[in-house]
Each structure stands twice: as C-alpha cells, then as structure tokens.
XYZ file of C-alpha atoms in Angstrom:
306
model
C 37.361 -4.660 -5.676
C 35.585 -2.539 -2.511
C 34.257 -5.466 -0.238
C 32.279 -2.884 1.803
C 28.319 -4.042 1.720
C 25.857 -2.054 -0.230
C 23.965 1.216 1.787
C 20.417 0.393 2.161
C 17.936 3.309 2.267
C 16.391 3.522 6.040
C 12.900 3.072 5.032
C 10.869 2.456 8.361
C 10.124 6.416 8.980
C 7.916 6.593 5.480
C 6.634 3.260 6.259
C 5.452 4.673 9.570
C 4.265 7.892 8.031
C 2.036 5.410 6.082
C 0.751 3.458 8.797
C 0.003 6.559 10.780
C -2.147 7.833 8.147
C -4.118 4.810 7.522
C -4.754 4.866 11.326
C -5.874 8.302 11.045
C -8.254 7.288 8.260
C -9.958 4.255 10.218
C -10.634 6.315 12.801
C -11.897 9.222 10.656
C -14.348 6.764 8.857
C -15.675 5.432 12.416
C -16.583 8.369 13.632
C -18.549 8.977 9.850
C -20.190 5.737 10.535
C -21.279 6.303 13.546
C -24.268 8.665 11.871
C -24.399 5.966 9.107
C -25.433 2.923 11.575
C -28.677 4.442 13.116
C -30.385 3.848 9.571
C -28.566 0.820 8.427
C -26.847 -0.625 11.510
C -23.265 -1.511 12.296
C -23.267 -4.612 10.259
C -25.634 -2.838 7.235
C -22.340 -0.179 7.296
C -19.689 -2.642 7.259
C -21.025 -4.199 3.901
C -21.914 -0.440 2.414
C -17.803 0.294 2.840
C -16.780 -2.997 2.075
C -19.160 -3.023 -0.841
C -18.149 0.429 -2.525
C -14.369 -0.464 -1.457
C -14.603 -3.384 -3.800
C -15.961 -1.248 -6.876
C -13.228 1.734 -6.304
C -10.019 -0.714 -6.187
C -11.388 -2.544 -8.780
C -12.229 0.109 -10.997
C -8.707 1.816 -10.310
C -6.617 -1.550 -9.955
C -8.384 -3.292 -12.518
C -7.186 -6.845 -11.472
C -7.821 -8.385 -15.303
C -4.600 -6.335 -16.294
C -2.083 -8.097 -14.019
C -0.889 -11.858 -13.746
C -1.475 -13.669 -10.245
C 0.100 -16.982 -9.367
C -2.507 -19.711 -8.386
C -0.402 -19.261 -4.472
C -1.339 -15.622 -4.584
C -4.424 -15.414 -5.586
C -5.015 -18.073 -2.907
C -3.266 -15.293 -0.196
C -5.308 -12.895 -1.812
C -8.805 -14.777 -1.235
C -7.623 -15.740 2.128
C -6.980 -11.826 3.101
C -10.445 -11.299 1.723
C -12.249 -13.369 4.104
C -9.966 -12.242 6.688
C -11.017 -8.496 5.899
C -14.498 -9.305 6.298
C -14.342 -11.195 9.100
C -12.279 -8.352 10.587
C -14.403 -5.492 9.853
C -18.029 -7.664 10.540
C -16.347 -8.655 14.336
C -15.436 -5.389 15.438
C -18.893 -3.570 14.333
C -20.800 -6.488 15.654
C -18.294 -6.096 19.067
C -19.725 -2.476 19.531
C -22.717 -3.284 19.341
C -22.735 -5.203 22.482
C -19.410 -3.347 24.242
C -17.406 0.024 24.632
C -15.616 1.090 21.596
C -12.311 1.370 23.440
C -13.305 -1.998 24.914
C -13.512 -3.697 21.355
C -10.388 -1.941 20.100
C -8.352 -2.706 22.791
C -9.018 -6.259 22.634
C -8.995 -6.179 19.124
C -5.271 -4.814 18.848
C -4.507 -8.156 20.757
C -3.942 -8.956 16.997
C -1.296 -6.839 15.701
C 0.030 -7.411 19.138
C 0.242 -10.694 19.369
C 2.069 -10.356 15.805
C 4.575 -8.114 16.884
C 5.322 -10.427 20.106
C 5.687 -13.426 18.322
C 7.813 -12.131 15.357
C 9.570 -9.344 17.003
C 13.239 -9.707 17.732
C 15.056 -8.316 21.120
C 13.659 -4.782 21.856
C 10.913 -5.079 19.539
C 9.239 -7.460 21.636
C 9.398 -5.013 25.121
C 7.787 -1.812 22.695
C 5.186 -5.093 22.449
C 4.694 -4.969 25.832
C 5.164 -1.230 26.306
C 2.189 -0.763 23.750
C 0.028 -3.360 25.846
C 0.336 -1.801 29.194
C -0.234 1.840 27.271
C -4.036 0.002 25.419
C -4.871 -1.202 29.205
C -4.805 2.488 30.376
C -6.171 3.733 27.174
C -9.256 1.569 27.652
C -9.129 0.708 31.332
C -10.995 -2.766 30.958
C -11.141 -3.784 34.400
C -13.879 -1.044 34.894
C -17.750 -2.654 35.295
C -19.076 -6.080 33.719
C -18.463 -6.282 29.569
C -20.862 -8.219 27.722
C -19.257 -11.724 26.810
C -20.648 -12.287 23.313
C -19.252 -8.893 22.380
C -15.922 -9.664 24.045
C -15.925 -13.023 21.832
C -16.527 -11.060 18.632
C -13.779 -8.330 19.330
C -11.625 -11.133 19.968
C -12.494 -13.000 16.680
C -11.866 -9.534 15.073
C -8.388 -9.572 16.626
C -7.850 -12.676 15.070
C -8.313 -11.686 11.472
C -6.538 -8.573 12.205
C -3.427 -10.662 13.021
C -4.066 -12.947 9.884
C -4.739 -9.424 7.830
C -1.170 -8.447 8.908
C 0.539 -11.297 7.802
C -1.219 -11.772 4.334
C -0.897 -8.553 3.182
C 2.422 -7.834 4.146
C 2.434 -11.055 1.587
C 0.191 -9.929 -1.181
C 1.899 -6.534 -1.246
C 5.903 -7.814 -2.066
C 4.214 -10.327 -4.612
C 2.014 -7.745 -6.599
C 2.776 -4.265 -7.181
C 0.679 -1.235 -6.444
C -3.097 -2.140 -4.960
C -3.775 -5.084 -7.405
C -3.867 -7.402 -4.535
C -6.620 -5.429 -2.824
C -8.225 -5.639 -6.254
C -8.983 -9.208 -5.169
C -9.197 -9.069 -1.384
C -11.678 -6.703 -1.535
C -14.465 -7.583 -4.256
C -13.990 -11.321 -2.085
C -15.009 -9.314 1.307
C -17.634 -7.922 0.248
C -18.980 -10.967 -1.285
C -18.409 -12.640 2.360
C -20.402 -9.739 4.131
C -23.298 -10.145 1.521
C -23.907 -13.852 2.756
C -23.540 -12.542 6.650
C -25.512 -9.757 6.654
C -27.855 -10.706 3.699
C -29.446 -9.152 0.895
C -32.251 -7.143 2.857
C -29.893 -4.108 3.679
C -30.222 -3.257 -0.202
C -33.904 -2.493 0.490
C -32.783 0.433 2.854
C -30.553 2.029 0.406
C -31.286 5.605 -0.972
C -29.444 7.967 -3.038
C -28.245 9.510 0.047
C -27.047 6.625 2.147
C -25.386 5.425 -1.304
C -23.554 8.637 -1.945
C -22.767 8.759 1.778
C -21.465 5.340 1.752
C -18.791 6.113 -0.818
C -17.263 9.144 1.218
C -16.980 7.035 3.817
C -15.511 3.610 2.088
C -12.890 6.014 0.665
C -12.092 6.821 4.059
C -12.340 3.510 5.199
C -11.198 0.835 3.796
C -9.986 2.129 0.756
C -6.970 4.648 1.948
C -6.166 3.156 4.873
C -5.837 -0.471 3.943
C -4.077 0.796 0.581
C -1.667 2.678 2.810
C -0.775 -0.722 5.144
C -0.159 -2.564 2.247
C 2.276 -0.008 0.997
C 3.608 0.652 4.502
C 4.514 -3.720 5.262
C 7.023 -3.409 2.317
C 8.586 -1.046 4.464
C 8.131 -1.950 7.682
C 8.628 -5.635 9.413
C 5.175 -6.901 10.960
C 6.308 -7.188 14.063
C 6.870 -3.286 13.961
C 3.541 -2.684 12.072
C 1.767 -4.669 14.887
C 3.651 -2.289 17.580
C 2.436 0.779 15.263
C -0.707 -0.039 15.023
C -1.529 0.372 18.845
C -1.078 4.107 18.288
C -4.465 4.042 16.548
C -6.304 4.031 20.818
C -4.643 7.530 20.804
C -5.898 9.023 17.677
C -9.412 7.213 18.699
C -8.926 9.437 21.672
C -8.335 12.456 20.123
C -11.062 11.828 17.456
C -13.692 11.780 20.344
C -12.562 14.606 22.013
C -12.918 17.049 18.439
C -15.886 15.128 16.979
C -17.462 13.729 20.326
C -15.985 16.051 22.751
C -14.945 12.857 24.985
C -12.557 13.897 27.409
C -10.237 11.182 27.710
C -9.442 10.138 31.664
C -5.654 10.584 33.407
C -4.947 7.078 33.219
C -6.055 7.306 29.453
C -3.369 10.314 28.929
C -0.783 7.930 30.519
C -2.258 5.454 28.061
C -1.252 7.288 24.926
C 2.566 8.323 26.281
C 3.368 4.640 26.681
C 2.014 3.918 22.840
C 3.260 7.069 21.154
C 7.287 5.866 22.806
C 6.013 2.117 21.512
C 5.473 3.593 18.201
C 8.641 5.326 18.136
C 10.626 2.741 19.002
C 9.063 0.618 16.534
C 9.924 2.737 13.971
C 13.637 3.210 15.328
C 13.943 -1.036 15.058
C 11.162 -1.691 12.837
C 12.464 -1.640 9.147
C 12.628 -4.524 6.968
C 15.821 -6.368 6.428
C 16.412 -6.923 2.692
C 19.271 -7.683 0.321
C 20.843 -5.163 -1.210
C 19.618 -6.333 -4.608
C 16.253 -6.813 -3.356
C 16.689 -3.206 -1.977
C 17.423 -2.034 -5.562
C 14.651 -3.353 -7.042
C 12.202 -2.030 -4.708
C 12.975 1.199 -4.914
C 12.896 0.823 -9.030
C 9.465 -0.174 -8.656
C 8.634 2.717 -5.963
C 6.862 4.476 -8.473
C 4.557 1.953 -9.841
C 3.832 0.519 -6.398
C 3.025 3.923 -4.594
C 1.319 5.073 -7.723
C -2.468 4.445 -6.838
C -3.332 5.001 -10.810
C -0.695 1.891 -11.770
C-alpha cells in the first residue's frame, strides 16, 4: 500500500479572490452611504444596512431549516453583537475623525489577529501591512479627536473578535445560515443604540435606497469572508484585509476624485506585497479527510440559495 500523503487542493488564491471582493464591496457601500448619512446620519445608516441585511439573509438562509448546537448558536449571537458593535464604532469614529484615520486604526484588528496567530513569515507580511496603513493614512499629521480615536479603536476590537467567530460559525454551518443568526441579532443591538426615532425619518426612498446599499454592505461582503476563512487561516485573512486602505484609495479618487499623497502610493505597494504574501502562506492546514469533505460540500456552502 502507497504511503505517500494525500494532495490537498491549494485553496488560499480563491479564498483571497473572496476576501478581495468583499473588500471591494465595503468600500463600494461607504462611499453609497456617504449620500445616505446627511438625512439619517452615520449611526441612522448603520442600522438601515444592518436592518435590511438581517431580512435578506434571513429570507434567503432561512435559519428555521437548519440545526444549530446550543455552542453555536452561542458563537453565532456573540458574532452578532460583535457585528454591531463593529459597524456602530467605525460610523460613530467618522464622525468625529478622518476616514483613513478610523480605518487605519480600525485594521489594528485583523492585524493584531494575524500577529498573534500567524506563524514565521506570516507575522513580518503583519508588519509589512502595518508600516504600508501608516503611510496610507499618515496619522502623525495634525491633532485627532480622542473620543473618535476611542471608538475606531473599539471598532477594531470587534473586528478582531468578528474574525475569529466567523471563521468559527462558517466550518460549523454550511452556506450563510450562520449569518442568518448574526445578523437579525445586530440589528436588534443597533435598534437599542441608536433607538427607535430613526424609523420616523424613513421614506420610500431612503427604504429602497437602504436595500441597494445593505446588499452592498453587509450582505456580500460579510457572506464572502465567511466563505473566504474556510479557505484561508485568520492570521492570513487579517494580513488581507489591510488591502482594503488601497481600494479606499482608489474609491476616492473615481467617486471623490481624492488624489491620494506619495507617501500614500508607497502605502498601498507595501499592502498589495502583504497581501500577496499572505496568500502565498496563508491557506488553511487541514486533513486530508477533512479536505475531502469540504470540497463535497463546496457546492452547498458557496451556493447562496442553499
């Protein structure tokens, strides 16, 4: 009998394909509710998208169908609150401070993942990312307001908490049904911060708007990172996601015609070679058997209809 171990399918560059397309729809659906926030405010658009997110994955996922564990459905209540208190802190953060400001500090979460967990070069694309968000962002420029500061950093927080729980939710439920749960529990959390008096500024318009914009934020791109951590390790997701100060960059300069700065260009050459060497180091190491398996329930998982 062959002793030679099974051939595993390299499956970091899809995972990264993933991740780099839920960046590019965060950053699509920021710049959408930008025009959003001068009728309801940052907050009042946070809980419009997390509010229509809930309805969509529930109405697609429909959570009744499939059978949690009393341990996940804990995980996925716990990645709930940590949405909401992810996507409240950063649009409370820019209120008060820079968007590159907030999003730098806020990617001290995925990096702070990808440090901790990430094994020999993994951890120096870590620091390769960092240095690349300081010139991205260029924080040492002018006084930042310190309330704002605090909120992008609590947003960082549940960013790095995100990461972790739904790389866990998504290898313990197939498809989106774990968002199914996550989701309808942020939006209940945003209703008790901001509180029920947004409904009174809702129209037909802002409602219609609202659900363009919750499809392009959260709905693809957190369906996306949950399909890209079975693929990828977190540490590497972590590393990946600093990539997303570059597309914010390039965002602005179609949409907002910002021109980005020369230490902001150097900025996105040090995260683009982070991301790629992420990706190079950055899959998951899995069984063969466990392998197998996976990729027999590729379909259903990827299948957004399952």
């Amino acid at each position: 009998m062959s002793t030679t171990p099974a051939l595993v399918k390299n499956t970091a560059p899809v995972g990264s394909m993933m991740a780099f397309g839920a960046m590019a729809c965060v950053q699509l659906g920021l710049a959408a509710s930008l025009k959003l926030a001068d009728d309801m405010g940052p907050t009042g658009v946070a809980w419009l998208r997390l509010a229509w997110a809930a309805i969509i994955l529930v109405v697609i996922a429909r959570p009744w169908r499939l059978r949690f564990s009393r341990s996940i459905l804990g995980i996925c209540v716990l990645l709930g609150l940590a949405t909401a208190g992810m996507t409240l802190g950063f649009m409370l953060a820019i209120e008060r401070i820079p968007m590159g400001t907030a999003s730098a500090l806020e990617f001290l979460g995925p990096l702070s993942i990808a440090v901790i967990q990430g094994r020999g070069a993994g951890r120096w694309w870590a620091l390769v990312a960092a240095a690349g968000v300081l010139g991205l962002t260029e924080p040492w420029h002018g006084a930042t307001d310190m309330t704002g500061v605090l909120f992008a950093l609590g947003s960082a927080v549940c960013w790095a908490v995100y990461v972790v729980l739904t790389q866990r939710a998504g290898d313990a439920v197939d498809g989106i049904g774990a968002l199914a749960i996550s989701m309808p529990v942020a939006a209940v959390a945003a209703t008790f911060v901001v509180g029920p008096s947004v409904v009174a500024e809702l129209d037909l318009r802002l409602i219609l708007f609202g659900f363009g914009i919750a499809l392009l934020l959260p709905v693809i791109p957190f369906s996306l990172e949950m399909l890209a951590l079975r693929k990828l390790s977190a540490s590497a997701f972590g590393t990946l996601m600093c990539l997303e100060p570059a597309i914010a960059l390039v965002v602005g300069l179609v949409f907002m015609h910002q021109v980005p700065r020369p230490l902001a260009v150097v900025g996105i050459v040090l995260v683009i070679l982070a991301g790629i060497g992420a990706t190079r180091t950055g899959e998951r190491t899995r069984p063969a058997a466990d392998q197998r398996s996976a990729d027999a329930e590729e379909p259903l998982a990827s299948g957004i209809s399952s």
